[in-house]
Amino acid sequence: QVQLVESGGGLVQAGGSLKLACTASTSITNFNAMGWYRQAPGKQRELVAIVTRGGSTNYADSVKGRFAISRDNTKNTVNLQMNSLKADDTAVYYCNTSPYIRNYWGQGTQVTVSS
């Protein structure tokens, strides 16, 4: 059973930065792409950023230019650097494969941005 553990969330003021980390219990090179997702209160979970096995990245329009996803295959981690945070970025952040695998969802990490 693959486990994905997210960390790095917290409370930050608008305009601040946070770096999230996702550690996998297996080699992430097993997957074509890894992604960060988020779910805000009362909203559906959405895909925020993806990084392919080859290192190509893609972002949701709402975070483009502010967030950066990266992967470290030697450590089986996927990171999300979040800059210029806004109140609308407040959500629980999850990592998973892209497309996601239902059984891989972890507990997520809470990000709260105060305005």
JSON list of C-alpha atoms in Angstrom, two decimals:
[
{"chain": "A", "resi": 1, "resn": "GLN", "atom": "CA", "xyz": [0.00, 0.00, 0.00]},
{"chain": "A", "resi": 2, "resn": "VAL", "atom": "CA", "xyz": [1.49, 3.31, -1.09]},
{"chain": "A", "resi": 3, "resn": "GLN", "atom": "CA", "xyz": [1.49, 6.06, 1.52]},
{"chain": "A", "resi": 4, "resn": "LEU", "atom": "CA", "xyz": [1.87, 9.75, 0.81]},
{"chain": "A", "resi": 5, "resn": "VAL", "atom": "CA", "xyz": [2.57, 12.02, 3.76]},
{"chain": "A", "resi": 6, "resn": "GLU", "atom": "CA", "xyz": [2.21, 15.78, 3.42]},
{"chain": "A", "resi": 7, "resn": "SER", "atom": "CA", "xyz": [3.89, 18.32, 5.69]},
{"chain": "A", "resi": 8, "resn": "GLY", "atom": "CA", "xyz": [4.84, 21.97, 5.89]},
{"chain": "A", "resi": 9, "resn": "GLY", "atom": "CA", "xyz": [1.49, 23.67, 6.20]},
{"chain": "A", "resi": 10, "resn": "GLY", "atom": "CA", "xyz": [0.71, 26.40, 8.69]},
{"chain": "A", "resi": 11, "resn": "LEU", "atom": "CA", "xyz": [-0.62, 29.87, 9.26]},
{"chain": "A", "resi": 12, "resn": "VAL", "atom": "CA", "xyz": [0.92, 32.67, 7.23]},
{"chain": "A", "resi": 13, "resn": "GLN", "atom": "CA", "xyz": [0.04, 36.26, 6.44]},
{"chain": "A", "resi": 14, "resn": "ALA", "atom": "CA", "xyz": [-1.02, 37.28, 2.97]},
{"chain": "A", "resi": 15, "resn": "GLY", "atom": "CA", "xyz": [2.03, 37.85, 0.82]},
{"chain": "A", "resi": 16, "resn": "GLY", "atom": "CA", "xyz": [4.06, 35.29, 2.73]},
{"chain": "A", "resi": 17, "resn": "SER", "atom": "CA", "xyz": [5.55, 31.97, 1.67]},
{"chain": "A", "resi": 18, "resn": "LEU", "atom": "CA", "xyz": [5.36, 28.31, 2.64]},
{"chain": "A", "resi": 19, "resn": "LYS", "atom": "CA", "xyz": [7.03, 25.19, 1.33]},
{"chain": "A", "resi": 20, "resn": "LEU", "atom": "CA", "xyz": [5.10, 21.94, 1.39]},
{"chain": "A", "resi": 21, "resn": "ALA", "atom": "CA", "xyz": [6.66, 18.51, 1.18]},
{"chain": "A", "resi": 22, "resn": "CYS", "atom": "CA", "xyz": [5.20, 15.15, 0.23]},
{"chain": "A", "resi": 23, "resn": "THR", "atom": "CA", "xyz": [7.08, 11.98, 1.06]},
{"chain": "A", "resi": 24, "resn": "ALA", "atom": "CA", "xyz": [6.15, 8.74, -0.64]},
{"chain": "A", "resi": 25, "resn": "SER", "atom": "CA", "xyz": [6.63, 5.25, 0.76]},
{"chain": "A", "resi": 26, "resn": "THR", "atom": "CA", "xyz": [7.67, 4.03, -2.69]},
{"chain": "A", "resi": 27, "resn": "SER", "atom": "CA", "xyz": [9.72, 5.31, -5.56]},
{"chain": "A", "resi": 28, "resn": "ILE", "atom": "CA", "xyz": [7.93, 8.20, -7.23]},
{"chain": "A", "resi": 29, "resn": "THR", "atom": "CA", "xyz": [9.58, 7.23, -10.51]},
{"chain": "A", "resi": 30, "resn": "ASN", "atom": "CA", "xyz": [6.93, 4.52, -10.64]},
{"chain": "A", "resi": 31, "resn": "PHE", "atom": "CA", "xyz": [4.45, 7.22, -11.61]},
{"chain": "A", "resi": 32, "resn": "ASN", "atom": "CA", "xyz": [4.28, 9.27, -14.79]},
{"chain": "A", "resi": 33, "resn": "ALA", "atom": "CA", "xyz": [3.32, 12.41, -12.88]},
{"chain": "A", "resi": 34, "resn": "MET", "atom": "CA", "xyz": [2.82, 13.63, -9.34]},
{"chain": "A", "resi": 35, "resn": "GLY", "atom": "CA", "xyz": [0.52, 16.44, -8.34]},
{"chain": "A", "resi": 36, "resn": "TRP", "atom": "CA", "xyz": [-0.46, 18.76, -5.54]},
{"chain": "A", "resi": 37, "resn": "TYR", "atom": "CA", "xyz": [-4.15, 19.25, -4.96]},
{"chain": "A", "resi": 38, "resn": "ARG", "atom": "CA", "xyz": [-6.11, 21.43, -2.56]},
{"chain": "A", "resi": 39, "resn": "GLN", "atom": "CA", "xyz": [-9.57, 21.54, -1.09]},
{"chain": "A", "resi": 40, "resn": "ALA", "atom": "CA", "xyz": [-10.99, 24.72, 0.39]},
{"chain": "A", "resi": 41, "resn": "PRO", "atom": "CA", "xyz": [-13.99, 24.66, 2.74]},
{"chain": "A", "resi": 42, "resn": "GLY", "atom": "CA", "xyz": [-17.19, 24.07, 0.80]},
{"chain": "A", "resi": 43, "resn": "LYS", "atom": "CA", "xyz": [-15.36, 23.52, -2.49]},
{"chain": "A", "resi": 44, "resn": "GLN", "atom": "CA", "xyz": [-14.31, 20.53, -4.54]},
{"chain": "A", "resi": 45, "resn": "ARG", "atom": "CA", "xyz": [-10.75, 19.30, -4.52]},
{"chain": "A", "resi": 46, "resn": "GLU", "atom": "CA", "xyz": [-8.75, 20.86, -7.35]},
{"chain": "A", "resi": 47, "resn": "LEU", "atom": "CA", "xyz": [-5.45, 20.13, -9.01]},
{"chain": "A", "resi": 48, "resn": "VAL", "atom": "CA", "xyz": [-2.94, 22.90, -8.33]},
{"chain": "A", "resi": 49, "resn": "ALA", "atom": "CA", "xyz": [0.29, 21.71, -9.94]},
{"chain": "A", "resi": 50, "resn": "ILE", "atom": "CA", "xyz": [1.82, 18.67, -11.55]},
{"chain": "A", "resi": 51, "resn": "VAL", "atom": "CA", "xyz": [5.35, 17.52, -12.31]},
{"chain": "A", "resi": 52, "resn": "THR", "atom": "CA", "xyz": [6.07, 14.71, -14.72]},
{"chain": "A", "resi": 53, "resn": "ARG", "atom": "CA", "xyz": [8.68, 12.01, -14.39]},
{"chain": "A", "resi": 54, "resn": "GLY", "atom": "CA", "xyz": [10.81, 14.02, -16.79]},
{"chain": "A", "resi": 55, "resn": "GLY", "atom": "CA", "xyz": [10.46, 17.21, -14.77]},
{"chain": "A", "resi": 56, "resn": "SER", "atom": "CA", "xyz": [7.91, 19.10, -16.87]},
{"chain": "A", "resi": 57, "resn": "THR", "atom": "CA", "xyz": [5.49, 21.18, -14.83]},
{"chain": "A", "resi": 58, "resn": "ASN", "atom": "CA", "xyz": [2.03, 22.62, -15.23]},
{"chain": "A", "resi": 59, "resn": "TYR", "atom": "CA", "xyz": [-0.05, 24.86, -12.98]},
{"chain": "A", "resi": 60, "resn": "ALA", "atom": "CA", "xyz": [-3.59, 25.97, -12.40]},
{"chain": "A", "resi": 61, "resn": "ASP", "atom": "CA", "xyz": [-4.10, 29.52, -13.63]},
{"chain": "A", "resi": 62, "resn": "SER", "atom": "CA", "xyz": [-4.84, 30.67, -10.09]},
{"chain": "A", "resi": 63, "resn": "VAL", "atom": "CA", "xyz": [-1.32, 29.83, -8.87]},
{"chain": "A", "resi": 64, "resn": "LYS", "atom": "CA", "xyz": [0.75, 30.31, -12.01]},
{"chain": "A", "resi": 65, "resn": "GLY", "atom": "CA", "xyz": [3.75, 32.50, -11.33]},
{"chain": "A", "resi": 66, "resn": "ARG", "atom": "CA", "xyz": [3.42, 32.12, -7.55]},
{"chain": "A", "resi": 67, "resn": "PHE", "atom": "CA", "xyz": [3.81, 28.38, -6.91]},
{"chain": "A", "resi": 68, "resn": "ALA", "atom": "CA", "xyz": [6.61, 26.04, -7.99]},
{"chain": "A", "resi": 69, "resn": "ILE", "atom": "CA", "xyz": [6.45, 22.26, -7.89]},
{"chain": "A", "resi": 70, "resn": "SER", "atom": "CA", "xyz": [9.55, 20.09, -7.86]},
{"chain": "A", "resi": 71, "resn": "ARG", "atom": "CA", "xyz": [10.48, 16.48, -7.28]},
{"chain": "A", "resi": 72, "resn": "ASP", "atom": "CA", "xyz": [13.49, 14.73, -5.78]},
{"chain": "A", "resi": 73, "resn": "ASN", "atom": "CA", "xyz": [13.53, 11.18, -7.06]},
{"chain": "A", "resi": 74, "resn": "THR", "atom": "CA", "xyz": [16.40, 10.20, -4.75]},
{"chain": "A", "resi": 75, "resn": "LYS", "atom": "CA", "xyz": [14.34, 11.12, -1.69]},
{"chain": "A", "resi": 76, "resn": "ASN", "atom": "CA", "xyz": [10.93, 10.20, -3.10]},
{"chain": "A", "resi": 77, "resn": "THR", "atom": "CA", "xyz": [9.62, 13.66, -2.32]},
{"chain": "A", "resi": 78, "resn": "VAL", "atom": "CA", "xyz": [7.52, 16.19, -4.16]},
{"chain": "A", "resi": 79, "resn": "ASN", "atom": "CA", "xyz": [7.68, 19.79, -2.98]},
{"chain": "A", "resi": 80, "resn": "LEU", "atom": "CA", "xyz": [5.47, 22.81, -3.49]},
{"chain": "A", "resi": 81, "resn": "GLN", "atom": "CA", "xyz": [6.99, 26.24, -2.96]},
{"chain": "A", "resi": 82, "resn": "MET", "atom": "CA", "xyz": [4.20, 28.75, -2.46]},
{"chain": "A", "resi": 83, "resn": "ASN", "atom": "CA", "xyz": [4.95, 32.47, -2.66]},
{"chain": "A", "resi": 84, "resn": "SER", "atom": "CA", "xyz": [2.81, 35.60, -2.58]},
{"chain": "A", "resi": 85, "resn": "LEU", "atom": "CA", "xyz": [0.12, 33.70, -0.76]},
{"chain": "A", "resi": 86, "resn": "LYS", "atom": "CA", "xyz": [-3.44, 35.00, -0.82]},
{"chain": "A", "resi": 87, "resn": "ALA", "atom": "CA", "xyz": [-6.43, 34.36, 1.42]},
{"chain": "A", "resi": 88, "resn": "ASP", "atom": "CA", "xyz": [-7.95, 32.33, -1.45]},
{"chain": "A", "resi": 89, "resn": "ASP", "atom": "CA", "xyz": [-5.06, 29.86, -1.13]},
{"chain": "A", "resi": 90, "resn": "THR", "atom": "CA", "xyz": [-6.43, 28.74, 2.25]},
{"chain": "A", "resi": 91, "resn": "ALA", "atom": "CA", "xyz": [-7.15, 25.02, 1.95]},
{"chain": "A", "resi": 92, "resn": "VAL", "atom": "CA", "xyz": [-6.01, 21.55, 2.89]},
{"chain": "A", "resi": 93, "resn": "TYR", "atom": "CA", "xyz": [-3.24, 20.56, 0.48]},
{"chain": "A", "resi": 94, "resn": "TYR", "atom": "CA", "xyz": [-2.74, 16.98, -0.68]},
{"chain": "A", "resi": 95, "resn": "CYS", "atom": "CA", "xyz": [-0.33, 15.21, -2.96]},
{"chain": "A", "resi": 96, "resn": "ASN", "atom": "CA", "xyz": [-1.19, 12.28, -5.19]},
{"chain": "A", "resi": 97, "resn": "THR", "atom": "CA", "xyz": [-0.37, 10.93, -8.58]},
{"chain": "A", "resi": 98, "resn": "SER", "atom": "CA", "xyz": [-1.80, 12.67, -11.62]},
{"chain": "A", "resi": 99, "resn": "PRO", "atom": "CA", "xyz": [-4.34, 11.50, -12.45]},
{"chain": "A", "resi": 100, "resn": "TYR", "atom": "CA", "xyz": [-5.02, 10.67, -8.81]},
{"chain": "A", "resi": 101, "resn": "ILE", "atom": "CA", "xyz": [-5.42, 7.21, -7.35]},
{"chain": "A", "resi": 102, "resn": "ARG", "atom": "CA", "xyz": [-8.26, 7.14, -4.86]},
{"chain": "A", "resi": 103, "resn": "ASN", "atom": "CA", "xyz": [-6.49, 4.92, -2.34]},
{"chain": "A", "resi": 104, "resn": "TYR", "atom": "CA", "xyz": [-3.44, 7.17, -2.20]},
{"chain": "A", "resi": 105, "resn": "TRP", "atom": "CA", "xyz": [-5.05, 10.19, -0.54]},
{"chain": "A", "resi": 106, "resn": "GLY", "atom": "CA", "xyz": [-3.31, 11.09, 2.72]},
{"chain": "A", "resi": 107, "resn": "GLN", "atom": "CA", "xyz": [-4.34, 13.38, 5.54]},
{"chain": "A", "resi": 108, "resn": "GLY", "atom": "CA", "xyz": [-3.16, 16.51, 3.80]},
{"chain": "A", "resi": 109, "resn": "THR", "atom": "CA", "xyz": [-1.64, 19.58, 5.37]},
{"chain": "A", "resi": 110, "resn": "GLN", "atom": "CA", "xyz": [-3.59, 22.70, 6.30]},
{"chain": "A", "resi": 111, "resn": "VAL", "atom": "CA", "xyz": [-2.56, 26.03, 4.84]},
{"chain": "A", "resi": 112, "resn": "THR", "atom": "CA", "xyz": [-4.24, 29.10, 6.28]},
{"chain": "A", "resi": 113, "resn": "VAL", "atom": "CA", "xyz": [-3.53, 32.55, 4.86]},
{"chain": "A", "resi": 114, "resn": "SER", "atom": "CA", "xyz": [-4.67, 35.49, 6.93]},
{"chain": "A", "resi": 115, "resn": "SER", "atom": "CA", "xyz": [-5.56, 38.71, 5.15]}
]
